[in-house]
PDB file of C-alpha atoms in Angstrom:
ATOM      1  CA  MET X   1      45.010  73.530  57.985  1.00  0.00           C
ATOM      2  CA  ALA X   2      46.731  71.571  60.753  1.00  0.00           C
ATOM      3  CA  PRO X   3      45.135  71.704  64.204  1.00  0.00           C
ATOM      4  CA  THR X   4      46.656  74.214  66.612  1.00  0.00           C
ATOM      5  CA  THR X   5      48.450  73.144  69.771  1.00  0.00           C
ATOM      6  CA  ASP X   6      48.346  74.920  73.124  1.00  0.00           C
ATOM      7  CA  ASN X   7      51.000  75.009  75.832  1.00  0.00           C
ATOM      8  CA  ALA X   8      49.540  71.913  77.496  1.00  0.00           C
ATOM      9  CA  GLY X   9      50.254  69.953  74.319  1.00  0.00           C
ATOM     10  CA  ASN X  10      46.597  69.629  73.342  1.00  0.00           C
ATOM     11  CA  THR X  11      45.497  70.028  69.737  1.00  0.00           C
ATOM     12  CA  GLY X  12      42.372  71.690  68.448  1.00  0.00           C
ATOM     13  CA  ASP X  13      40.747  68.412  67.371  1.00  0.00           C
ATOM     14  CA  PRO X  14      37.057  68.258  68.479  1.00  0.00           C
ATOM     15  CA  GLY X  15      37.314  64.643  69.651  1.00  0.00           C
ATOM     16  CA  ALA X  16      40.454  65.334  71.636  1.00  0.00           C
ATOM     17  CA  ALA X  17      38.886  68.527  72.974  1.00  0.00           C
ATOM     18  CA  ARG X  18      35.872  66.626  74.326  1.00  0.00           C
ATOM     19  CA  ALA X  19      38.137  64.053  75.965  1.00  0.00           C
ATOM     20  CA  SER X  20      40.226  66.822  77.542  1.00  0.00           C
ATOM     21  CA  LEU X  21      37.178  68.650  78.899  1.00  0.00           C
ATOM     22  CA  GLU X  22      35.776  65.389  80.259  1.00  0.00           C
ATOM     23  CA  ALA X  23      39.117  64.850  82.038  1.00  0.00           C
ATOM     24  CA  LEU X  24      38.487  68.054  83.999  1.00  0.00           C
ATOM     25  CA  ARG X  25      36.301  66.217  86.512  1.00  0.00           C
ATOM     26  CA  ALA X  26      39.099  63.859  87.493  1.00  0.00           C
ATOM     27  CA  GLU X  27      41.649  66.655  87.617  1.00  0.00           C
ATOM     28  CA  ILE X  28      39.529  69.017  89.720  1.00  0.00           C
ATOM     29  CA  ALA X  29      38.580  66.111  91.993  1.00  0.00           C
ATOM     30  CA  LYS X  30      42.209  66.149  93.175  1.00  0.00           C
ATOM     31  CA  ALA X  31      41.402  69.431  94.926  1.00  0.00           C
ATOM     32  CA  VAL X  32      37.600  69.545  95.277  1.00  0.00           C
ATOM     33  CA  VAL X  33      35.497  66.662  96.558  1.00  0.00           C
ATOM     34  CA  GLY X  34      32.171  66.215  94.743  1.00  0.00           C
ATOM     35  CA  GLN X  35      30.616  69.267  93.028  1.00  0.00           C
ATOM     36  CA  ASP X  36      30.503  67.582  89.593  1.00  0.00           C
ATOM     37  CA  PRO X  37      27.392  69.593  88.573  1.00  0.00           C
ATOM     38  CA  ALA X  38      29.191  72.863  89.330  1.00  0.00           C
ATOM     39  CA  VAL X  39      32.266  71.764  87.360  1.00  0.00           C
ATOM     40  CA  THR X  40      30.058  70.834  84.410  1.00  0.00           C
ATOM     41  CA  GLY X  41      28.234  74.167  84.647  1.00  0.00           C
ATOM     42  CA  LEU X  42      31.500  76.106  84.527  1.00  0.00           C
ATOM     43  CA  VAL X  43      32.627  74.152  81.456  1.00  0.00           C
ATOM     44  CA  VAL X  44      29.265  74.758  79.757  1.00  0.00           C
ATOM     45  CA  ALA X  45      29.656  78.486  80.469  1.00  0.00           C
ATOM     46  CA  LEU X  46      33.122  78.489  78.903  1.00  0.00           C
ATOM     47  CA  LEU X  47      31.781  76.728  75.806  1.00  0.00           C
ATOM     48  CA  CYS X  48      28.957  79.282  75.516  1.00  0.00           C
ATOM     49  CA  ARG X  49      31.152  82.299  76.344  1.00  0.00           C
ATOM     50  CA  GLY X  50      28.902  82.954  79.331  1.00  0.00           C
ATOM     51  CA  HIS X  51      29.307  83.867  82.992  1.00  0.00           C
ATOM     52  CA  VAL X  52      28.379  82.034  86.181  1.00  0.00           C
ATOM     53  CA  LEU X  53      26.870  83.048  89.504  1.00  0.00           C
ATOM     54  CA  LEU X  54      27.888  80.626  92.264  1.00  0.00           C
ATOM     55  CA  GLU X  55      25.656  80.626  95.330  1.00  0.00           C
ATOM     56  CA  GLY X  56      26.509  78.765  98.497  1.00  0.00           C
ATOM     57  CA  VAL X  57      27.235  79.268 102.182  1.00  0.00           C
ATOM     58  CA  PRO X  58      30.823  80.102 103.193  1.00  0.00           C
ATOM     59  CA  GLY X  59      33.219  77.172 103.297  1.00  0.00           C
ATOM     60  CA  VAL X  60      31.844  74.974 100.485  1.00  0.00           C
ATOM     61  CA  ALA X  61      34.933  75.479  98.259  1.00  0.00           C
ATOM     62  CA  LYS X  62      33.514  78.010  95.778  1.00  0.00           C
ATOM     63  CA  THR X  63      36.843  79.838  95.484  1.00  0.00           C
ATOM     64  CA  LEU X  64      38.839  76.603  95.418  1.00  0.00           C
ATOM     65  CA  LEU X  65      36.599  75.256  92.656  1.00  0.00           C
ATOM     66  CA  VAL X  66      37.302  78.237  90.388  1.00  0.00           C
ATOM     67  CA  ARG X  67      41.034  78.139  91.114  1.00  0.00           C
ATOM     68  CA  ALA X  68      41.183  74.406  90.401  1.00  0.00           C
ATOM     69  CA  LEU X  69      39.308  74.881  87.138  1.00  0.00           C
ATOM     70  CA  ALA X  70      41.741  77.596  86.061  1.00  0.00           C
ATOM     71  CA  SER X  71      44.717  75.365  86.882  1.00  0.00           C
ATOM     72  CA  ALA X  72      43.258  72.368  85.045  1.00  0.00           C
ATOM     73  CA  LEU X  73      42.432  74.528  82.008  1.00  0.00           C
ATOM     74  CA  GLU X  74      45.747  76.407  81.933  1.00  0.00           C
ATOM     75  CA  LEU X  75      43.963  79.739  82.206  1.00  0.00           C
ATOM     76  CA  ASP X  76      45.009  82.930  83.937  1.00  0.00           C
ATOM     77  CA  THR X  77      42.791  83.722  86.919  1.00  0.00           C
ATOM     78  CA  LYS X  78      42.411  86.670  89.284  1.00  0.00           C
ATOM     79  CA  ARG X  79      40.299  87.154  92.396  1.00  0.00           C
ATOM     80  CA  VAL X  80      38.575  90.325  93.586  1.00  0.00           C
ATOM     81  CA  GLN X  81      37.051  90.487  97.064  1.00  0.00           C
ATOM     82  CA  PHE X  82      34.031  92.746  96.653  1.00  0.00           C
ATOM     83  CA  THR X  83      33.548  95.101  99.600  1.00  0.00           C
ATOM     84  CA  PRO X  84      31.367  98.203 100.237  1.00  0.00           C
ATOM     85  CA  ASP X  85      34.312 100.547  99.588  1.00  0.00           C
ATOM     86  CA  LEU X  86      35.445  98.945  96.319  1.00  0.00           C
ATOM     87  CA  MET X  87      35.538 101.417  93.414  1.00  0.00           C
ATOM     88  CA  PRO X  88      34.867 100.623  89.721  1.00  0.00           C
ATOM     89  CA  SER X  89      38.481 101.448  88.849  1.00  0.00           C
ATOM     90  CA  ASP X  90      39.610  98.776  91.326  1.00  0.00           C
ATOM     91  CA  VAL X  91      38.022  96.250  88.954  1.00  0.00           C
ATOM     92  CA  THR X  92      38.484  97.701  85.480  1.00  0.00           C
ATOM     93  CA  GLY X  93      41.733  99.639  85.897  1.00  0.00           C
ATOM     94  CA  SER X  94      42.505 103.325  85.638  1.00  0.00           C
ATOM     95  CA  LEU X  95      44.739 105.965  84.083  1.00  0.00           C
ATOM     96  CA  VAL X  96      47.935 106.539  86.072  1.00  0.00           C
ATOM     97  CA  TYR X  97      50.191 109.574  85.668  1.00  0.00           C
ATOM     98  CA  ASP X  98      53.767 108.633  84.789  1.00  0.00           C
ATOM     99  CA  THR X  99      56.113 111.338  86.108  1.00  0.00           C
ATOM    100  CA  ARG X 100      58.959 110.177  83.878  1.00  0.00           C
ATOM    101  CA  SER X 101      57.063 110.545  80.613  1.00  0.00           C
ATOM    102  CA  ALA X 102      54.689 113.253  81.903  1.00  0.00           C
ATOM    103  CA  GLU X 103      51.808 111.259  80.385  1.00  0.00           C
ATOM    104  CA  PHE X 104      48.884 109.192  81.583  1.00  0.00           C
ATOM    105  CA  SER X 105      49.100 105.444  80.991  1.00  0.00           C
ATOM    106  CA  PHE X 106      46.441 102.796  81.480  1.00  0.00           C
ATOM    107  CA  GLN X 107      46.971 100.389  84.366  1.00  0.00           C
ATOM    108  CA  PRO X 108      44.812  97.285  83.712  1.00  0.00           C
ATOM    109  CA  GLY X 109      42.627  96.061  86.545  1.00  0.00           C
ATOM    110  CA  PRO X 110      42.024  92.440  87.583  1.00  0.00           C
ATOM    111  CA  VAL X 111      39.205  92.118  85.018  1.00  0.00           C
ATOM    112  CA  PHE X 112      41.924  91.636  82.370  1.00  0.00           C
ATOM    113  CA  THR X 113      42.202  87.891  82.866  1.00  0.00           C
ATOM    114  CA  ASN X 114      40.670  84.666  81.563  1.00  0.00           C
ATOM    115  CA  LEU X 115      38.794  83.683  84.700  1.00  0.00           C
ATOM    116  CA  LEU X 116      37.724  86.427  87.114  1.00  0.00           C
ATOM    117  CA  LEU X 117      36.501  85.326  90.536  1.00  0.00           C
ATOM    118  CA  ALA X 118      34.235  88.085  91.836  1.00  0.00           C
ATOM    119  CA  ASP X 119      33.953  87.025  95.457  1.00  0.00           C
ATOM    120  CA  GLU X 120      30.765  88.106  97.290  1.00  0.00           C
ATOM    121  CA  ILE X 121      29.697  90.351  94.433  1.00  0.00           C
ATOM    122  CA  ASN X 122      26.557  91.472  96.291  1.00  0.00           C
ATOM    123  CA  ARG X 123      28.646  93.170  99.014  1.00  0.00           C
ATOM    124  CA  THR X 124      29.651  96.061  96.765  1.00  0.00           C
ATOM    125  CA  PRO X 125      27.408  99.019  95.771  1.00  0.00           C
ATOM    126  CA  PRO X 126      25.560  99.038  92.418  1.00  0.00           C
ATOM    127  CA  LYS X 127      28.047 101.511  90.915  1.00  0.00           C
ATOM    128  CA  THR X 128      30.869  98.987  91.248  1.00  0.00           C
ATOM    129  CA  GLN X 129      28.641  96.057  90.290  1.00  0.00           C
ATOM    130  CA  SER X 130      27.746  97.886  87.086  1.00  0.00           C
ATOM    131  CA  SER X 131      31.433  98.262  86.207  1.00  0.00           C
ATOM    132  CA  LEU X 132      31.313  94.574  85.311  1.00  0.00           C
ATOM    133  CA  LEU X 133      28.303  94.950  82.991  1.00  0.00           C
ATOM    134  CA  GLU X 134      30.257  96.204  79.980  1.00  0.00           C
ATOM    135  CA  ALA X 135      32.995  93.639  80.564  1.00  0.00           C
ATOM    136  CA  MET X 136      30.491  90.776  80.775  1.00  0.00           C
ATOM    137  CA  GLU X 137      28.363  91.831  77.810  1.00  0.00           C
ATOM    138  CA  GLU X 138      30.777  93.575  75.424  1.00  0.00           C
ATOM    139  CA  ARG X 139      33.981  91.830  76.572  1.00  0.00           C
ATOM    140  CA  GLN X 140      35.764  95.135  76.717  1.00  0.00           C
ATOM    141  CA  VAL X 141      36.448  97.922  79.192  1.00  0.00           C
ATOM    142  CA  THR X 142      36.111 101.579  78.262  1.00  0.00           C
ATOM    143  CA  VAL X 143      38.290 104.006  80.232  1.00  0.00           C
ATOM    144  CA  ASP X 144      38.553 107.671  79.236  1.00  0.00           C
ATOM    145  CA  GLY X 145      36.588 106.936  76.064  1.00  0.00           C
ATOM    146  CA  THR X 146      38.982 104.247  74.840  1.00  0.00           C
ATOM    147  CA  PRO X 147      37.632 100.674  74.542  1.00  0.00           C
ATOM    148  CA  ARG X 148      40.103  97.993  75.569  1.00  0.00           C
ATOM    149  CA  PRO X 149      39.297  94.369  74.629  1.00  0.00           C
ATOM    150  CA  LEU X 150      39.460  91.630  77.235  1.00  0.00           C
ATOM    151  CA  PRO X 151      41.311  88.354  76.624  1.00  0.00           C
ATOM    152  CA  ASP X 152      39.563  85.315  75.194  1.00  0.00           C
ATOM    153  CA  PRO X 153      38.388  83.146  76.852  1.00  0.00           C
ATOM    154  CA  PHE X 154      36.889  85.445  79.480  1.00  0.00           C
ATOM    155  CA  LEU X 155      34.545  84.243  82.205  1.00  0.00           C
ATOM    156  CA  VAL X 156      33.259  85.929  85.357  1.00  0.00           C
ATOM    157  CA  ALA X 157      32.530  83.511  88.185  1.00  0.00           C
ATOM    158  CA  ALA X 158      30.779  85.562  90.871  1.00  0.00           C
ATOM    159  CA  THR X 159      29.904  84.216  94.303  1.00  0.00           C
ATOM    160  CA  GLN X 160      27.273  85.256  96.809  1.00  0.00           C
ATOM    161  CA  ASN X 161      26.118  84.036 100.196  1.00  0.00           C
ATOM    162  CA  PRO X 162      22.433  82.969 100.179  1.00  0.00           C
ATOM    163  CA  VAL X 163      21.847  83.323 103.921  1.00  0.00           C
ATOM    164  CA  GLU X 164      23.510  86.575 105.000  1.00  0.00           C
ATOM    165  CA  TYR X 165      21.910  89.695 103.537  1.00  0.00           C
ATOM    166  CA  GLU X 166      22.905  92.384 106.052  1.00  0.00           C
ATOM    167  CA  GLY X 167      25.064  95.001 104.355  1.00  0.00           C
ATOM    168  CA  THR X 168      24.532  93.548 100.873  1.00  0.00           C
ATOM    169  CA  TYR X 169      23.273  95.094  97.638  1.00  0.00           C
ATOM    170  CA  PRO X 170      21.038  92.638  95.724  1.00  0.00           C
ATOM    171  CA  LEU X 171      22.004  92.295  92.081  1.00  0.00           C
ATOM    172  CA  PRO X 172      19.526  94.102  89.797  1.00  0.00           C
ATOM    173  CA  GLU X 173      17.606  92.049  87.259  1.00  0.00           C
ATOM    174  CA  ALA X 174      19.624  93.562  84.397  1.00  0.00           C
ATOM    175  CA  GLN X 175      22.845  92.246  85.891  1.00  0.00           C
ATOM    176  CA  LEU X 176      21.431  88.871  86.906  1.00  0.00           C
ATOM    177  CA  ASP X 177      20.345  88.411  83.295  1.00  0.00           C
ATOM    178  CA  ARG X 178      23.984  88.808  82.206  1.00  0.00           C
ATOM    179  CA  PHE X 179      24.880  85.564  83.969  1.00  0.00           C
ATOM    180  CA  LEU X 180      24.417  82.538  81.760  1.00  0.00           C
ATOM    181  CA  LEU X 181      24.042  80.154  84.718  1.00  0.00           C
ATOM    182  CA  LYS X 182      23.315  80.307  88.415  1.00  0.00           C
ATOM    183  CA  LEU X 183      24.853  77.294  90.133  1.00  0.00           C
ATOM    184  CA  THR X 184      24.011  76.376  93.708  1.00  0.00           C
ATOM    185  CA  ILE X 185      26.896  74.854  95.668  1.00  0.00           C
ATOM    186  CA  PRO X 186      25.391  72.536  98.304  1.00  0.00           C
ATOM    187  CA  LEU X 187      26.913  71.358 101.543  1.00  0.00           C
ATOM    188  CA  PRO X 188      28.778  68.070 101.010  1.00  0.00           C
ATOM    189  CA  SER X 189      27.304  64.706 101.884  1.00  0.00           C
ATOM    190  CA  ARG X 190      28.566  62.956 105.017  1.00  0.00           C
ATOM    191  CA  GLN X 191      30.980  60.764 103.050  1.00  0.00           C
ATOM    192  CA  ASP X 192      32.261  63.690 100.999  1.00  0.00           C
ATOM    193  CA  GLU X 193      32.872  65.668 104.181  1.00  0.00           C
ATOM    194  CA  ILE X 194      34.786  62.735 105.651  1.00  0.00           C
ATOM    195  CA  ASP X 195      36.913  62.653 102.481  1.00  0.00           C
ATOM    196  CA  VAL X 196      37.590  66.402 102.803  1.00  0.00           C
ATOM    197  CA  LEU X 197      38.771  66.071 106.408  1.00  0.00           C
ATOM    198  CA  THR X 198      40.860  62.996 105.549  1.00  0.00           C
ATOM    199  CA  ARG X 199      42.664  64.915 102.820  1.00  0.00           C
ATOM    200  CA  HIS X 200      43.404  67.799 105.157  1.00  0.00           C
ATOM    201  CA  ALA X 201      44.664  65.372 107.822  1.00  0.00           C
ATOM    202  CA  GLU X 202      47.030  63.928 105.197  1.00  0.00           C
ATOM    203  CA  GLY X 203      48.487  67.364 104.480  1.00  0.00           C
ATOM    204  CA  PHE X 204      46.352  68.753 101.655  1.00  0.00           C
ATOM    205  CA  ASN X 205      46.896  72.512 101.249  1.00  0.00           C
ATOM    206  CA  PRO X 206      44.126  74.250  99.272  1.00  0.00           C
ATOM    207  CA  ARG X 207      46.508  77.134  98.549  1.00  0.00           C
ATOM    208  CA  ASP X 208      48.992  74.849  96.766  1.00  0.00           C
ATOM    209  CA  LEU X 209      47.154  73.156  93.908  1.00  0.00           C
ATOM    210  CA  GLN X 210      50.401  72.128  92.247  1.00  0.00           C
ATOM    211  CA  ALA X 211      51.319  70.037  95.292  1.00  0.00           C
ATOM    212  CA  ALA X 212      47.842  68.482  95.109  1.00  0.00           C
ATOM    213  CA  GLY X 213      48.706  67.260  91.610  1.00  0.00           C
ATOM    214  CA  VAL X 214      46.349  69.497  89.612  1.00  0.00           C
ATOM    215  CA  ARG X 215      47.805  69.773  86.101  1.00  0.00           C
ATOM    216  CA  PRO X 216      46.558  71.397  82.873  1.00  0.00           C
ATOM    217  CA  VAL X 217      44.523  68.864  80.882  1.00  0.00           C
ATOM    218  CA  ALA X 218      43.028  71.337  78.391  1.00  0.00           C
ATOM    219  CA  GLY X 219      43.843  74.743  77.013  1.00  0.00           C
ATOM    220  CA  PRO X 220      42.667  77.552  74.740  1.00  0.00           C
ATOM    221  CA  ALA X 221      43.066  75.427  71.596  1.00  0.00           C
ATOM    222  CA  ASP X 222      40.738  72.786  73.055  1.00  0.00           C
ATOM    223  CA  LEU X 223      38.160  75.429  73.966  1.00  0.00           C
ATOM    224  CA  GLU X 224      38.322  76.905  70.472  1.00  0.00           C
ATOM    225  CA  ALA X 225      37.826  73.499  68.860  1.00  0.00           C
ATOM    226  CA  ALA X 226      35.048  72.623  71.290  1.00  0.00           C
ATOM    227  CA  ARG X 227      33.179  75.869  70.636  1.00  0.00           C
ATOM    228  CA  ALA X 228      33.374  75.265  66.887  1.00  0.00           C
ATOM    229  CA  ALA X 229      31.984  71.742  67.356  1.00  0.00           C
ATOM    230  CA  VAL X 230      29.189  72.976  69.647  1.00  0.00           C
ATOM    231  CA  ALA X 231      28.166  75.505  66.975  1.00  0.00           C
ATOM    232  CA  LYS X 232      27.636  72.599  64.569  1.00  0.00           C
ATOM    233  CA  THR X 233      25.418  70.646  66.976  1.00  0.00           C
ATOM    234  CA  THR X 234      21.997  70.223  65.370  1.00  0.00           C
ATOM    235  CA  ILE X 235      18.906  71.776  66.906  1.00  0.00           C
ATOM    236  CA  SER X 236      15.588  70.634  65.432  1.00  0.00           C
ATOM    237  CA  PRO X 237      12.620  73.017  65.070  1.00  0.00           C
ATOM    238  CA  GLU X 238      10.779  70.901  67.660  1.00  0.00           C
ATOM    239  CA  ILE X 239      13.499  71.499  70.259  1.00  0.00           C
ATOM    240  CA  THR X 240      13.505  75.224  69.527  1.00  0.00           C
ATOM    241  CA  ALA X 241       9.723  75.310  70.006  1.00  0.00           C
ATOM    242  CA  TYR X 242      10.093  73.303  73.244  1.00  0.00           C
ATOM    243  CA  VAL X 243      12.507  75.893  74.664  1.00  0.00           C
ATOM    244  CA  VAL X 244      10.164  78.714  73.670  1.00  0.00           C
ATOM    245  CA  ASP X 245       7.167  76.964  75.263  1.00  0.00           C
ATOM    246  CA  ILE X 246       9.054  76.525  78.557  1.00  0.00           C
ATOM    247  CA  CYS X 247      10.087  80.179  78.673  1.00  0.00           C
ATOM    248  CA  ARG X 248       6.634  81.448  77.700  1.00  0.00           C
ATOM    249  CA  ALA X 249       5.106  79.304  80.448  1.00  0.00           C
ATOM    250  CA  THR X 250       7.188  81.168  83.047  1.00  0.00           C
ATOM    251  CA  ARG X 251       5.658  84.448  81.878  1.00  0.00           C
ATOM    252  CA  GLU X 252       2.175  83.028  82.475  1.00  0.00           C
ATOM    253  CA  SER X 253       2.898  81.430  85.866  1.00  0.00           C
ATOM    254  CA  PRO X 254       0.694  82.815  88.689  1.00  0.00           C
ATOM    255  CA  SER X 255       3.643  82.427  91.091  1.00  0.00           C
ATOM    256  CA  LEU X 256       5.904  84.803  89.169  1.00  0.00           C
ATOM    257  CA  THR X 257       5.941  88.547  88.608  1.00  0.00           C
ATOM    258  CA  LEU X 258       8.744  88.220  86.071  1.00  0.00           C
ATOM    259  CA  GLY X 259       9.209  85.412  83.587  1.00  0.00           C
ATOM    260  CA  VAL X 260      12.102  84.450  81.339  1.00  0.00           C
ATOM    261  CA  SER X 261      12.993  86.942  78.603  1.00  0.00           C
ATOM    262  CA  PRO X 262      13.955  86.033  75.020  1.00  0.00           C
ATOM    263  CA  ARG X 263      17.586  86.421  76.151  1.00  0.00           C
ATOM    264  CA  GLY X 264      16.924  83.648  78.658  1.00  0.00           C
ATOM    265  CA  ALA X 265      15.400  81.450  75.953  1.00  0.00           C
ATOM    266  CA  THR X 266      18.500  81.969  73.818  1.00  0.00           C
ATOM    267  CA  ALA X 267      20.677  81.078  76.816  1.00  0.00           C
ATOM    268  CA  LEU X 268      18.753  77.836  77.430  1.00  0.00           C
ATOM    269  CA  LEU X 269      19.152  76.831  73.795  1.00  0.00           C
ATOM    270  CA  ALA X 270      22.897  77.530  73.954  1.00  0.00           C
ATOM    271  CA  THR X 271      23.515  75.648  77.217  1.00  0.00           C
ATOM    272  CA  SER X 272      21.446  72.671  76.036  1.00  0.00           C
ATOM    273  CA  ARG X 273      23.526  72.572  72.870  1.00  0.00           C
ATOM    274  CA  ALA X 274      26.807  72.624  74.812  1.00  0.00           C
ATOM    275  CA  TRP X 275      25.579  69.881  77.165  1.00  0.00           C
ATOM    276  CA  ALA X 276      24.519  67.700  74.223  1.00  0.00           C
ATOM    277  CA  TRP X 277      28.000  67.983  72.711  1.00  0.00           C
ATOM    278  CA  LEU X 278      29.706  67.272  76.049  1.00  0.00           C
ATOM    279  CA  THR X 279      27.681  64.071  76.408  1.00  0.00           C
ATOM    280  CA  GLY X 280      28.831  62.879  72.984  1.00  0.00           C
ATOM    281  CA  ARG X 281      25.960  63.797  70.683  1.00  0.00           C
ATOM    282  CA  ASP X 282      25.831  66.127  67.678  1.00  0.00           C
ATOM    283  CA  TYR X 283      22.136  66.879  68.183  1.00  0.00           C
ATOM    284  CA  VAL X 284      19.999  68.204  71.054  1.00  0.00           C
ATOM    285  CA  ILE X 285      17.256  66.148  72.722  1.00  0.00           C
ATOM    286  CA  PRO X 286      14.586  67.265  75.257  1.00  0.00           C
ATOM    287  CA  ASP X 287      16.582  65.765  78.142  1.00  0.00           C
ATOM    288  CA  ASP X 288      19.391  68.230  77.405  1.00  0.00           C
ATOM    289  CA  VAL X 289      16.948  71.108  77.796  1.00  0.00           C
ATOM    290  CA  LYS X 290      15.592  69.663  81.046  1.00  0.00           C
ATOM    291  CA  ALA X 291      19.114  69.132  82.412  1.00  0.00           C
ATOM    292  CA  LEU X 292      20.076  72.792  81.963  1.00  0.00           C
ATOM    293  CA  ALA X 293      16.697  74.458  82.626  1.00  0.00           C
ATOM    294  CA  LEU X 294      17.201  75.055  86.358  1.00  0.00           C
ATOM    295  CA  PRO X 295      20.709  76.578  86.311  1.00  0.00           C
ATOM    296  CA  THR X 296      19.912  78.618  83.184  1.00  0.00           C
ATOM    297  CA  LEU X 297      16.523  79.988  84.250  1.00  0.00           C
ATOM    298  CA  ARG X 298      16.347  80.101  88.072  1.00  0.00           C
ATOM    299  CA  HIS X 299      17.894  83.590  88.314  1.00  0.00           C
ATOM    300  CA  ARG X 300      15.830  85.018  85.446  1.00  0.00           C
ATOM    301  CA  VAL X 301      12.456  84.714  87.188  1.00  0.00           C
ATOM    302  CA  GLN X 302      11.008  86.698  90.087  1.00  0.00           C
ATOM    303  CA  LEU X 303       8.588  85.287  92.630  1.00  0.00           C
ATOM    304  CA  ARG X 304       5.430  87.043  93.808  1.00  0.00           C
ATOM    305  CA  PRO X 305       5.727  87.974  97.507  1.00  0.00           C
ATOM    306  CA  GLU X 306       2.734  85.822  98.445  1.00  0.00           C
ATOM    307  CA  ALA X 307       4.217  82.799  96.644  1.00  0.00           C
ATOM    308  CA  GLU X 308       7.531  83.308  98.421  1.00  0.00           C
ATOM    309  CA  MET X 309       5.740  83.417 101.788  1.00  0.00           C
ATOM    310  CA  GLU X 310       4.124  80.078 100.943  1.00  0.00           C
ATOM    311  CA  GLY X 311       7.555  78.493 100.434  1.00  0.00           C
ATOM    312  CA  VAL X 312       7.528  78.498  96.648  1.00  0.00           C
ATOM    313  CA  THR X 313      11.002  78.714  95.063  1.00  0.00           C
ATOM    314  CA  PRO X 314      12.128  79.507  91.512  1.00  0.00           C
ATOM    315  CA  ASP X 315      13.332  75.919  91.174  1.00  0.00           C
ATOM    316  CA  SER X 316       9.952  74.470  92.169  1.00  0.00           C
ATOM    317  CA  VAL X 317       8.149  76.731  89.681  1.00  0.00           C
ATOM    318  CA  ILE X 318      10.484  75.726  86.839  1.00  0.00           C
ATOM    319  CA  GLN X 319      10.225  72.034  87.739  1.00  0.00           C
ATOM    320  CA  ALA X 320       6.418  72.283  87.681  1.00  0.00           C
ATOM    321  CA  ILE X 321       6.587  73.927  84.251  1.00  0.00           C
ATOM    322  CA  LEU X 322       8.895  71.194  82.934  1.00  0.00           C
ATOM    323  CA  ALA X 323       6.399  68.616  84.160  1.00  0.00           C
ATOM    324  CA  HIS X 324       3.493  70.239  82.300  1.00  0.00           C
ATOM    325  CA  VAL X 325       4.955  71.545  79.033  1.00  0.00           C
ATOM    326  CA  PRO X 326       4.470  68.850  76.335  1.00  0.00           C
ATOM    327  CA  VAL X 327       7.740  67.164  75.392  1.00  0.00           C
ATOM    328  CA  PRO X 328       8.412  66.801  71.649  1.00  0.00           C
ATOM    329  CA  ARG X 329       8.568  63.238  70.370  1.00  0.00           C
TER     330      ARG X 329
END
């Protein structure tokens, strides 16, 4: 069977797909300075059919990053600003009465897209947060008893502010566990910030990515081919045992009240596999697991209050575990 071709002219060849996904960094760099780890994390999530929680202070280009990714991947994207008065139907859609036909018809909500940016997700009540649970896990929305499938690919990129908690509703553990990765978006370095200001002084408009030169370099056919290639990436029994040992160590850590679940172990195996393929290998090595351990596990553990008061963080606990768990040879 001949490889498929998407609207960007890309075929479903695994080699071409890897080259196209690698080209994302250069394409997104036309709009976003730095943030290569976040770009890589979003691509890994797409390859694993997972979702991403982006955490960073306001003004570090979280929204721009997602929009640039959607433009470079030729994907449809929608943005929802989560607020305390947002209702579940504002996200999923609702039945609307048509006076002409005297019947109810379904009006799809913004969740019916390829890339949903859920901005400040922790500012909306749990009832609305939970409206995303079915969409994230089952990739469908049920309204009035009728399940409606979401498009493929489908990724939720949710953002939250790590420093302002007044008027927020912390995500419950069940919902945090639905996110494949939690990516922290840091403040830019001095040179990166100079580059940002220079671009704006030269007329860069973050609302007009087309004028910035961002063009589709990959499409659905590339993602499909890439996912098929990732599924063939070899995982040795030693690597599987290594992932299990890391996750079991979190459950025994004296600094944690909640360790990583088997779902988290499965997620770490999947993200390590995707990273191995992106770096050009058809097999997983321990360094792949180490590279993805923090973004895959940091939101799946819960600190003891006394450890938190002593300045311990989820990242420091996971890094200590990685340093002590024997690495397979």
